[in-house]
């Protein structure tokens, strides 16, 4: 078999066979296919797409390029959730303990943030003492003991994805539905859960900019998961404005805790209740979605979810006695409205980039994070704003940040007329 023939076949719009797909992934990982040929192939996929069968085969080939995690020694149904990434997205930190408090098993491998999107691991590591470096045995024991563990990836999972993603990043081929779907699903399948809930974000701060693209990506991922015998559901949710009010590591941890204490932002609370209901229903904990949703609300109201969150933080070495002393910055700067109006939009991408420049995120993998800095929105889309009222608070440790303040101010678009709130959940694809 020759790579040139595979490239030409895809370039001309034909479907590849299983042998061809496994050949190109295995030989690429073995460094027998040069980057220039793989780049050309990725560009052919970008333009020609792949059939559902090819997408499943590509996922299978990437999945088998490395180790997989065997969670069979965990009793009960293991649930996992994956977000395609966003700004202020602290969903996992709320949802994990929430569904664990209802009896589902959460064995979650998470990632770090890069660019404008934050990562769950960085947020968790902002809690003093908390470690995400669990051996696979400790990880499994902790899930059996308390129902939840969140760790960084230690095993050599999906090495083909790491190589392909780095190449896609520099060859203009990230935005391809079969490539995104196989990248995400190979990692989810390698992590071993029985139920996978996907949170596909759309809007300025997300990979997918339109509902049509998000629907297609969701459909392909659900189809791949089902072809591997997993229960998969995809939520298409809004990421045109940040989720909740906070962006920044410790600020997001604080908001995640407040949400399980029952006084979190409305959008985040709705999202975790809805997604959580699907997770526990799929884990056969409650027979209907209605009952599952009510159960999620009950877990929050009774503080059981909050207690589970504290148990989880303690189990991973974290101490978080006093939320009031948790965050400490040199200054908190208010950004105020120059005129009255209604918030029409808050560009999530710009807010994410501004938070990164403050030090809350990384431009490159080597950058150090300042856990305390970030942005707290005081207004969200649809809110009325008076002249001189605060739009956002900026938690800062840097010397001069005028350009960042302007970027945050410019991210808010105000309208003279009342603005309708956008839906938070656009669609659920099962
Ligand atoms: N997230 C992934 O893990 N892979 C992609 O290709 C895009 C987003």
Short mmCIF file of C-alpha atoms and ligand atoms in Angstrom, two decimals:
data_model
loop_
_atom_site.label_atom_id
_atom_site.label_comp_id
_atom_site.label_asym_id
_atom_site.label_seq_id
_atom_site.Cartn_x
_atom_site.Cartn_y
_atom_site.Cartn_z
CA UNK A 1 0.00 0.00 0.00
CA UNK A 2 1.28 3.51 -0.81
CA UNK A 3 0.32 6.76 0.92
CA UNK A 4 0.23 8.61 -2.41
CA UNK A 5 -2.58 6.32 -3.64
CA UNK A 6 -4.59 6.96 -0.45
CA UNK A 7 -4.12 10.73 -0.78
CA UNK A 8 -5.28 10.66 -4.41
CA UNK A 9 -8.25 8.45 -3.61
CA UNK A 10 -9.44 10.88 -0.93
CA UNK A 11 -8.61 13.91 -3.08
CA UNK A 12 -10.95 12.50 -5.75
CA UNK A 13 -13.75 12.04 -3.23
CA UNK A 14 -13.75 8.26 -2.75
CA UNK A 15 -14.32 6.41 0.51
CA UNK A 16 -11.28 4.66 2.02
CA UNK A 17 -11.24 1.05 3.18
CA UNK A 18 -10.48 -0.14 6.71
CA UNK A 19 -7.04 -1.37 5.58
CA UNK A 20 -6.19 2.00 4.07
CA UNK A 21 -7.28 3.95 7.17
CA UNK A 22 -5.38 1.67 9.57
CA UNK A 23 -2.34 1.78 7.27
CA UNK A 24 -2.14 5.57 7.26
CA UNK A 25 -2.59 5.93 11.04
CA UNK A 26 -0.23 3.10 12.02
CA UNK A 27 2.47 4.08 9.56
CA UNK A 28 2.25 7.74 10.57
CA UNK A 29 2.69 6.90 14.27
CA UNK A 30 5.63 4.65 13.26
CA UNK A 31 7.13 7.67 11.47
CA UNK A 32 6.95 5.88 8.12
CA UNK A 33 4.74 8.58 6.60
CA UNK A 34 6.22 12.10 6.46
CA UNK A 35 4.31 15.16 7.70
CA UNK A 36 3.99 16.55 4.18
CA UNK A 37 2.03 13.55 2.98
CA UNK A 38 -0.15 13.46 6.09
CA UNK A 39 -0.79 17.22 5.72
CA UNK A 40 -1.90 16.67 2.15
CA UNK A 41 -4.19 13.84 3.25
CA UNK A 42 -5.73 15.97 6.03
CA UNK A 43 -6.42 18.75 3.54
CA UNK A 44 -8.10 16.23 1.21
CA UNK A 45 -10.34 15.15 4.12
CA UNK A 46 -11.01 18.79 4.94
CA UNK A 47 -12.45 19.34 1.44
CA UNK A 48 -13.93 15.93 0.65
CA UNK A 49 -15.17 14.86 4.09
CA UNK A 50 -15.64 11.26 5.14
CA UNK A 51 -18.56 8.86 5.26
CA UNK A 52 -19.91 7.81 8.67
CA UNK A 53 -18.21 4.45 8.23
CA UNK A 54 -14.84 6.06 7.45
CA UNK A 55 -15.21 8.36 10.49
CA UNK A 56 -15.83 5.32 12.73
CA UNK A 57 -12.86 3.47 11.22
CA UNK A 58 -10.61 6.50 11.66
CA UNK A 59 -11.72 6.70 15.30
CA UNK A 60 -10.98 3.00 15.74
CA UNK A 61 -7.51 3.35 14.21
CA UNK A 62 -6.66 6.35 16.43
CA UNK A 63 -8.10 4.58 19.49
CA UNK A 64 -5.88 1.53 18.89
CA UNK A 65 -2.74 3.61 18.34
CA UNK A 66 -2.17 3.57 22.12
CA UNK A 67 -3.34 2.18 25.45
CA UNK A 68 -6.95 2.13 26.60
CA UNK A 69 -8.19 2.36 30.17
CA UNK A 70 -10.05 -0.60 31.58
CA UNK A 71 -12.65 0.62 34.07
CA UNK A 72 -14.30 -2.78 34.51
CA UNK A 73 -13.13 -3.00 38.14
CA UNK A 74 -15.36 -0.02 38.98
CA UNK A 75 -18.81 -1.17 40.11
CA UNK A 76 -21.73 0.46 38.37
CA UNK A 77 -22.22 2.45 35.20
CA UNK A 78 -19.41 4.86 34.38
CA UNK A 79 -20.46 8.21 32.95
CA UNK A 80 -18.31 10.74 31.15
CA UNK A 81 -18.91 14.17 29.74
CA UNK A 82 -16.91 16.10 27.20
CA UNK A 83 -17.16 19.73 26.22
CA UNK A 84 -15.77 20.93 22.91
CA UNK A 85 -14.33 23.84 24.86
CA UNK A 86 -15.40 27.31 25.80
CA UNK A 87 -14.92 30.38 27.95
CA UNK A 88 -15.93 30.20 31.62
CA UNK A 89 -16.79 26.54 31.10
CA UNK A 90 -16.55 25.07 34.58
CA UNK A 91 -19.28 22.48 33.88
CA UNK A 92 -17.21 19.39 34.76
CA UNK A 93 -16.33 20.78 38.19
CA UNK A 94 -20.03 21.16 38.99
CA UNK A 95 -21.45 18.23 37.06
CA UNK A 96 -18.99 15.55 38.25
CA UNK A 97 -19.86 15.82 41.97
CA UNK A 98 -23.54 16.41 41.12
CA UNK A 99 -24.01 13.13 39.25
CA UNK A 100 -21.68 11.28 41.65
CA UNK A 101 -23.88 12.40 44.56
CA UNK A 102 -26.79 10.74 42.74
CA UNK A 103 -24.90 7.43 42.45
CA UNK A 104 -23.29 7.58 38.99
CA UNK A 105 -19.59 6.74 38.68
CA UNK A 106 -17.41 9.53 37.30
CA UNK A 107 -13.93 8.46 36.18
CA UNK A 108 -12.84 11.54 34.32
CA UNK A 109 -9.63 12.31 32.49
CA UNK A 110 -9.41 16.01 31.75
CA UNK A 111 -7.17 18.38 29.84
CA UNK A 112 -5.42 21.69 30.24
CA UNK A 113 -6.41 24.97 28.69
CA UNK A 114 -4.73 26.55 25.70
CA UNK A 115 -5.45 29.89 24.06
CA UNK A 116 -8.79 31.42 24.93
CA UNK A 117 -10.30 28.26 26.44
CA UNK A 118 -9.62 27.21 30.02
CA UNK A 119 -8.90 23.65 31.14
CA UNK A 120 -10.46 21.71 33.99
CA UNK A 121 -7.08 20.52 35.28
CA UNK A 122 -5.72 24.06 35.62
CA UNK A 123 -8.85 25.15 37.46
CA UNK A 124 -8.65 22.19 39.86
CA UNK A 125 -4.93 22.75 40.47
CA UNK A 126 -5.71 26.29 41.61
CA UNK A 127 -7.07 24.69 44.81
CA UNK A 128 -4.17 24.53 47.30
CA UNK A 129 -2.81 20.99 47.62
CA UNK A 130 -5.07 19.40 45.01
CA UNK A 131 -3.28 16.93 42.75
CA UNK A 132 -4.50 15.58 39.44
CA UNK A 133 -1.56 13.17 39.16
CA UNK A 134 -3.25 9.94 40.20
CA UNK A 135 -1.90 6.53 39.26
CA UNK A 136 -4.46 4.46 37.41
CA UNK A 137 -4.94 2.24 40.50
CA UNK A 138 -5.52 5.21 42.82
CA UNK A 139 -7.85 6.71 40.23
CA UNK A 140 -9.98 3.54 40.10
CA UNK A 141 -9.90 3.08 43.91
CA UNK A 142 -11.08 6.66 44.43
CA UNK A 143 -14.01 6.18 42.03
CA UNK A 144 -14.96 2.98 43.87
CA UNK A 145 -14.68 4.78 47.25
CA UNK A 146 -16.41 8.10 46.62
CA UNK A 147 -17.87 7.87 43.11
CA UNK A 148 -15.61 10.44 41.45
CA UNK A 149 -12.01 11.10 40.44
CA UNK A 150 -10.61 13.62 37.96
CA UNK A 151 -7.09 13.13 36.70
CA UNK A 152 -4.67 14.19 34.00
CA UNK A 153 -3.79 11.68 31.38
CA UNK A 154 -0.93 9.45 32.51
CA UNK A 155 -1.36 6.43 30.26
CA UNK A 156 -0.26 6.65 26.64
CA UNK A 157 -3.77 7.19 25.24
CA UNK A 158 -4.35 7.91 21.53
CA UNK A 159 -0.79 8.97 20.54
CA UNK A 160 -2.01 9.28 16.92
CA UNK A 161 -4.40 12.03 18.01
CA UNK A 162 -1.59 14.04 19.62
CA UNK A 163 0.49 13.87 16.44
CA UNK A 164 -2.44 14.59 14.13
CA UNK A 165 -3.76 17.44 16.26
CA UNK A 166 -0.38 19.20 16.30
CA UNK A 167 -0.18 18.85 12.51
CA UNK A 168 -3.78 20.03 11.96
CA UNK A 169 -3.10 23.05 14.14
CA UNK A 170 -0.41 24.31 11.73
CA UNK A 171 -1.94 23.19 8.42
CA UNK A 172 -5.39 24.81 8.56
CA UNK A 173 -7.18 21.48 9.01
CA UNK A 174 -8.59 21.69 12.55
CA UNK A 175 -12.08 22.69 11.39
CA UNK A 176 -13.07 19.42 9.74
CA UNK A 177 -16.03 17.52 11.17
CA UNK A 178 -14.71 13.95 10.63
CA UNK A 179 -11.30 14.98 12.02
CA UNK A 180 -12.76 16.69 15.11
CA UNK A 181 -15.22 13.84 15.68
CA UNK A 182 -12.58 11.10 15.45
CA UNK A 183 -10.17 13.10 17.63
CA UNK A 184 -12.72 13.60 20.42
CA UNK A 185 -14.37 10.19 20.23
CA UNK A 186 -11.09 8.22 20.14
CA UNK A 187 -10.08 9.88 23.43
CA UNK A 188 -13.51 9.33 25.02
CA UNK A 189 -13.55 5.67 23.97
CA UNK A 190 -9.98 5.15 25.21
CA UNK A 191 -11.05 6.48 28.63
CA UNK A 192 -13.45 3.58 29.06
CA UNK A 193 -16.82 5.00 30.25
CA UNK A 194 -20.18 3.41 29.35
CA UNK A 195 -22.13 6.64 28.91
CA UNK A 196 -20.72 9.65 27.08
CA UNK A 197 -22.45 13.02 27.11
CA UNK A 198 -21.06 15.54 24.65
CA UNK A 199 -21.49 19.27 25.16
CA UNK A 200 -21.00 20.78 21.71
CA UNK A 201 -20.59 24.53 22.04
CA UNK A 202 -21.57 27.02 19.36
CA UNK A 203 -20.85 30.71 19.03
CA UNK A 204 -17.97 33.18 19.06
CA UNK A 205 -16.02 31.35 21.77
CA UNK A 206 -16.38 27.87 20.21
CA UNK A 207 -15.00 25.73 17.36
CA UNK A 208 -18.42 25.42 15.74
CA UNK A 209 -19.87 28.74 14.70
CA UNK A 210 -23.26 27.62 13.32
CA UNK A 211 -26.07 25.35 14.46
CA UNK A 212 -25.85 23.35 11.21
CA UNK A 213 -22.17 22.52 11.74
CA UNK A 214 -22.73 21.71 15.42
CA UNK A 215 -25.62 19.40 14.50
CA UNK A 216 -23.52 17.57 11.94
CA UNK A 217 -20.58 17.21 14.35
CA UNK A 218 -22.96 15.92 17.04
CA UNK A 219 -24.61 13.48 14.67
CA UNK A 220 -21.26 12.06 13.57
CA UNK A 221 -19.96 11.73 17.16
CA UNK A 222 -23.17 10.09 18.43
CA UNK A 223 -23.02 7.68 15.49
CA UNK A 224 -19.37 6.80 16.20
CA UNK A 225 -20.10 6.20 19.90
CA UNK A 226 -23.06 3.99 19.13
CA UNK A 227 -21.04 1.97 16.63
CA UNK A 228 -18.79 1.13 19.64
CA UNK A 229 -21.80 0.10 21.76
CA UNK A 230 -21.79 3.20 24.01
CA UNK A 231 -24.73 5.32 25.08
CA UNK A 232 -24.01 8.74 23.63
CA UNK A 233 -25.98 11.96 23.66
CA UNK A 234 -24.90 15.39 22.38
CA UNK A 235 -26.13 18.71 23.76
CA UNK A 236 -25.66 21.71 21.48
CA UNK A 237 -25.24 24.68 23.81
CA UNK A 238 -24.52 28.37 23.60
CA UNK A 239 -21.00 29.74 23.79
CA UNK A 240 -21.62 33.15 22.23
CA UNK A 241 -21.19 34.64 25.72
CA UNK A 242 -19.15 33.11 28.57
CA UNK A 243 -20.88 30.50 30.75
CA UNK A 244 -21.77 31.83 34.21
CA UNK A 245 -20.20 35.09 35.37
CA UNK A 246 -16.58 34.14 35.96
CA UNK A 247 -13.57 33.51 33.71
CA UNK A 248 -10.28 32.61 35.44
CA UNK A 249 -9.19 29.61 37.44
CA UNK A 250 -9.94 30.35 41.11
CA UNK A 251 -12.88 32.57 40.19
CA UNK A 252 -14.40 29.63 38.30
CA UNK A 253 -13.77 27.20 41.18
CA UNK A 254 -15.56 29.59 43.54
CA UNK A 255 -18.51 29.85 41.15
CA UNK A 256 -18.60 26.06 40.72
CA UNK A 257 -18.82 25.62 44.49
CA UNK A 258 -21.47 28.31 44.85
CA UNK A 259 -23.50 26.54 42.17
CA UNK A 260 -23.62 23.33 44.19
CA UNK A 261 -24.43 25.37 47.29
CA UNK A 262 -27.56 26.38 45.37
CA UNK A 263 -26.73 29.97 44.51
CA UNK A 264 -24.92 29.72 41.20
CA UNK A 265 -25.67 31.52 37.95
CA UNK A 266 -28.90 30.56 36.22
CA UNK A 267 -27.30 29.38 32.94
CA UNK A 268 -24.72 27.13 34.61
CA UNK A 269 -27.29 25.70 37.04
CA UNK A 270 -29.69 24.92 34.18
CA UNK A 271 -26.95 23.33 32.10
CA UNK A 272 -25.69 20.99 34.83
CA UNK A 273 -29.23 20.02 35.82
CA UNK A 274 -30.19 19.15 32.23
CA UNK A 275 -26.95 17.35 31.32
CA UNK A 276 -26.82 15.65 34.73
CA UNK A 277 -30.36 14.36 34.24
CA UNK A 278 -29.35 12.66 30.98
CA UNK A 279 -26.29 11.17 32.64
CA UNK A 280 -28.11 9.60 35.57
CA UNK A 281 -31.01 8.48 33.40
CA UNK A 282 -28.53 6.79 31.01
CA UNK A 283 -26.86 5.20 34.05
CA UNK A 284 -30.26 3.66 34.94
CA UNK A 285 -30.44 5.54 38.25
CA UNK A 286 -33.88 7.01 37.53
CA UNK A 287 -36.39 5.59 35.04
CA UNK A 288 -37.44 8.84 33.36
CA UNK A 289 -35.77 12.11 32.41
CA UNK A 290 -38.33 14.06 34.43
CA UNK A 291 -37.48 12.15 37.60
CA UNK A 292 -33.77 12.44 36.83
CA UNK A 293 -34.06 16.21 36.56
CA UNK A 294 -35.99 16.46 39.81
CA UNK A 295 -33.34 14.26 41.44
CA UNK A 296 -30.56 16.59 40.25
CA UNK A 297 -32.41 19.54 41.78
CA UNK A 298 -32.87 17.59 44.99
CA UNK A 299 -29.13 16.79 45.17
CA UNK A 300 -28.37 20.53 44.99
CA UNK A 301 -31.12 21.61 47.41
CA UNK A 302 -30.16 18.98 50.01
CA UNK A 303 -26.43 20.00 49.75
CA UNK A 304 -25.53 16.38 48.97
CA UNK A 305 -23.89 17.49 45.71
CA UNK A 306 -21.94 20.19 47.56
CA UNK A 307 -20.79 17.66 50.18
CA UNK A 308 -19.66 15.33 47.38
CA UNK A 309 -17.70 18.19 45.81
CA UNK A 310 -15.89 18.81 49.12
CA UNK A 311 -15.26 15.09 49.55
CA UNK A 312 -13.79 14.95 46.06
CA UNK A 313 -11.53 17.98 46.68
CA UNK A 314 -10.28 16.49 49.97
CA UNK A 315 -9.73 13.04 48.40
CA UNK A 316 -7.36 14.60 45.87
CA UNK A 317 -5.43 16.48 48.56
CA UNK A 318 -7.10 19.88 48.25
CA UNK A 319 -7.96 22.21 51.12
CA UNK A 320 -10.54 24.90 50.67
CA UNK A 321 -11.72 26.04 54.08
CA UNK A 322 -12.53 29.64 53.42
CA UNK A 323 -13.81 30.76 50.03
CA UNK A 324 -13.53 34.43 51.09
CA UNK A 325 -9.74 34.20 51.42
CA UNK A 326 -9.30 31.96 48.40
CA UNK A 327 -8.63 34.69 45.83
CA UNK A 328 -6.11 37.45 46.32
CA UNK A 329 -5.10 40.01 43.69
CA UNK A 330 -3.33 43.37 43.65
CA UNK A 331 -6.40 45.20 42.41
CA UNK A 332 -9.96 44.74 41.15
CA UNK A 333 -10.77 47.18 38.37
CA UNK A 334 -14.35 48.07 37.44
CA UNK A 335 -15.31 48.40 33.79
CA UNK A 336 -18.37 50.63 33.53
CA UNK A 337 -20.90 51.46 30.81
CA UNK A 338 -20.50 54.86 29.18
CA UNK A 339 -24.19 54.92 28.28
CA UNK A 340 -27.33 53.13 29.36
CA UNK A 341 -28.79 50.28 27.31
CA UNK A 342 -29.34 46.54 27.14
CA UNK A 343 -26.57 44.00 26.67
CA UNK A 344 -26.95 42.66 23.13
CA UNK A 345 -23.87 40.42 23.13
CA UNK A 346 -20.67 39.64 25.05
CA UNK A 347 -18.05 38.22 22.73
CA UNK A 348 -16.84 35.08 24.50
CA UNK A 349 -13.72 34.81 22.36
CA UNK A 350 -12.56 38.34 23.26
CA UNK A 351 -13.30 37.78 26.97
CA UNK A 352 -11.35 34.50 26.83
CA UNK A 353 -8.40 36.17 25.11
CA UNK A 354 -8.43 39.06 27.60
CA UNK A 355 -8.44 36.60 30.52
CA UNK A 356 -5.51 34.77 28.93
CA UNK A 357 -3.55 38.05 28.62
CA UNK A 358 -4.23 38.80 32.31
CA UNK A 359 -2.42 35.52 33.03
CA UNK A 360 -5.40 33.18 33.55
CA UNK A 361 -4.49 31.09 30.49
CA UNK A 362 -1.57 30.05 28.31
CA UNK A 363 -0.55 31.36 24.91
CA UNK A 364 1.92 28.51 24.59
CA UNK A 365 2.14 25.23 26.46
CA UNK A 366 5.12 26.52 28.49
CA UNK A 367 3.37 29.63 29.93
CA UNK A 368 2.79 29.79 33.70
CA UNK A 369 -0.72 30.53 34.92
CA UNK A 370 -1.70 33.12 37.54
CA UNK A 371 -4.59 31.31 39.26
CA UNK A 372 -6.01 34.39 41.00
CA UNK A 373 -6.63 36.69 38.03
CA UNK A 374 -9.61 36.81 35.70
CA UNK A 375 -12.84 38.53 34.83
CA UNK A 376 -16.19 38.58 36.62
CA UNK A 377 -19.08 39.69 34.44
CA UNK A 378 -21.62 41.81 36.20
CA UNK A 379 -24.05 41.79 33.26
CA UNK A 380 -25.10 39.11 30.80
CA UNK A 381 -26.95 39.21 27.49
CA UNK A 382 -30.45 40.71 27.91
CA UNK A 383 -29.61 42.63 31.13
CA UNK A 384 -30.45 46.32 31.45
CA UNK A 385 -27.47 48.57 32.15
CA UNK A 386 -27.53 52.11 33.57
CA UNK A 387 -24.91 54.72 32.64
CA UNK A 388 -21.76 54.18 34.81
CA UNK A 389 -23.01 50.79 35.98
CA UNK A 390 -20.37 48.04 36.21
CA UNK A 391 -20.22 45.67 33.24
CA UNK A 392 -17.34 43.59 34.56
CA UNK A 393 -14.72 43.38 37.35
CA UNK A 394 -11.15 42.66 36.34
CA UNK A 395 -9.00 40.78 38.87
CA UNK A 396 -5.50 41.93 38.03
CA UNK A 397 -1.89 41.39 39.08
CA UNK A 398 -0.17 42.96 36.06
CA UNK A 399 1.32 46.47 35.82
CA UNK A 400 -0.31 48.07 32.84
CA UNK A 401 -3.43 46.58 31.29
CA UNK A 402 -5.12 49.43 29.42
CA UNK A 403 -5.33 47.44 26.19
CA UNK A 404 -6.87 44.47 28.04
CA UNK A 405 -9.48 46.73 29.67
CA UNK A 406 -10.36 48.13 26.25
CA UNK A 407 -10.66 44.61 24.85
CA UNK A 408 -13.10 43.66 27.63
CA UNK A 409 -15.10 46.87 27.25
CA UNK A 410 -15.30 46.33 23.46
CA UNK A 411 -16.54 42.76 23.97
CA UNK A 412 -19.80 44.19 25.33
CA UNK A 413 -22.23 45.40 22.66
CA UNK A 414 -25.10 47.45 24.07
CA UNK A 415 -28.40 48.13 22.33
CA UNK A 416 -30.90 50.91 22.96
CA UNK A 417 -33.77 48.43 22.66
CA UNK A 418 -34.53 45.49 25.00
CA UNK A 419 -32.73 42.32 23.93
CA UNK A 420 -34.14 38.81 24.14
CA UNK A 421 -32.01 36.21 25.92
CA UNK A 422 -30.64 33.48 23.64
CA UNK A 423 -31.45 29.84 24.27
CA UNK A 424 -28.83 28.06 26.37
CA UNK A 425 -29.54 24.59 24.96
CA UNK A 426 -30.24 24.62 21.23
CA UNK A 427 -30.74 20.96 20.64
CA UNK A 428 -30.22 17.50 22.11
CA UNK A 429 -29.10 14.81 19.67
CA UNK A 430 -29.53 11.20 20.74
N1 LIG B 1 -11.05 18.94 20.58
C1 LIG B 1 -10.38 17.81 20.31
O1 LIG B 1 -10.05 17.03 21.21
N2 LIG B 1 -10.05 17.54 19.03
C2 LIG B 1 -10.38 18.35 18.01
O2 LIG B 1 -10.07 18.04 16.88
C3 LIG B 1 -11.08 19.55 18.30
C4 LIG B 1 -11.42 19.80 19.61
#
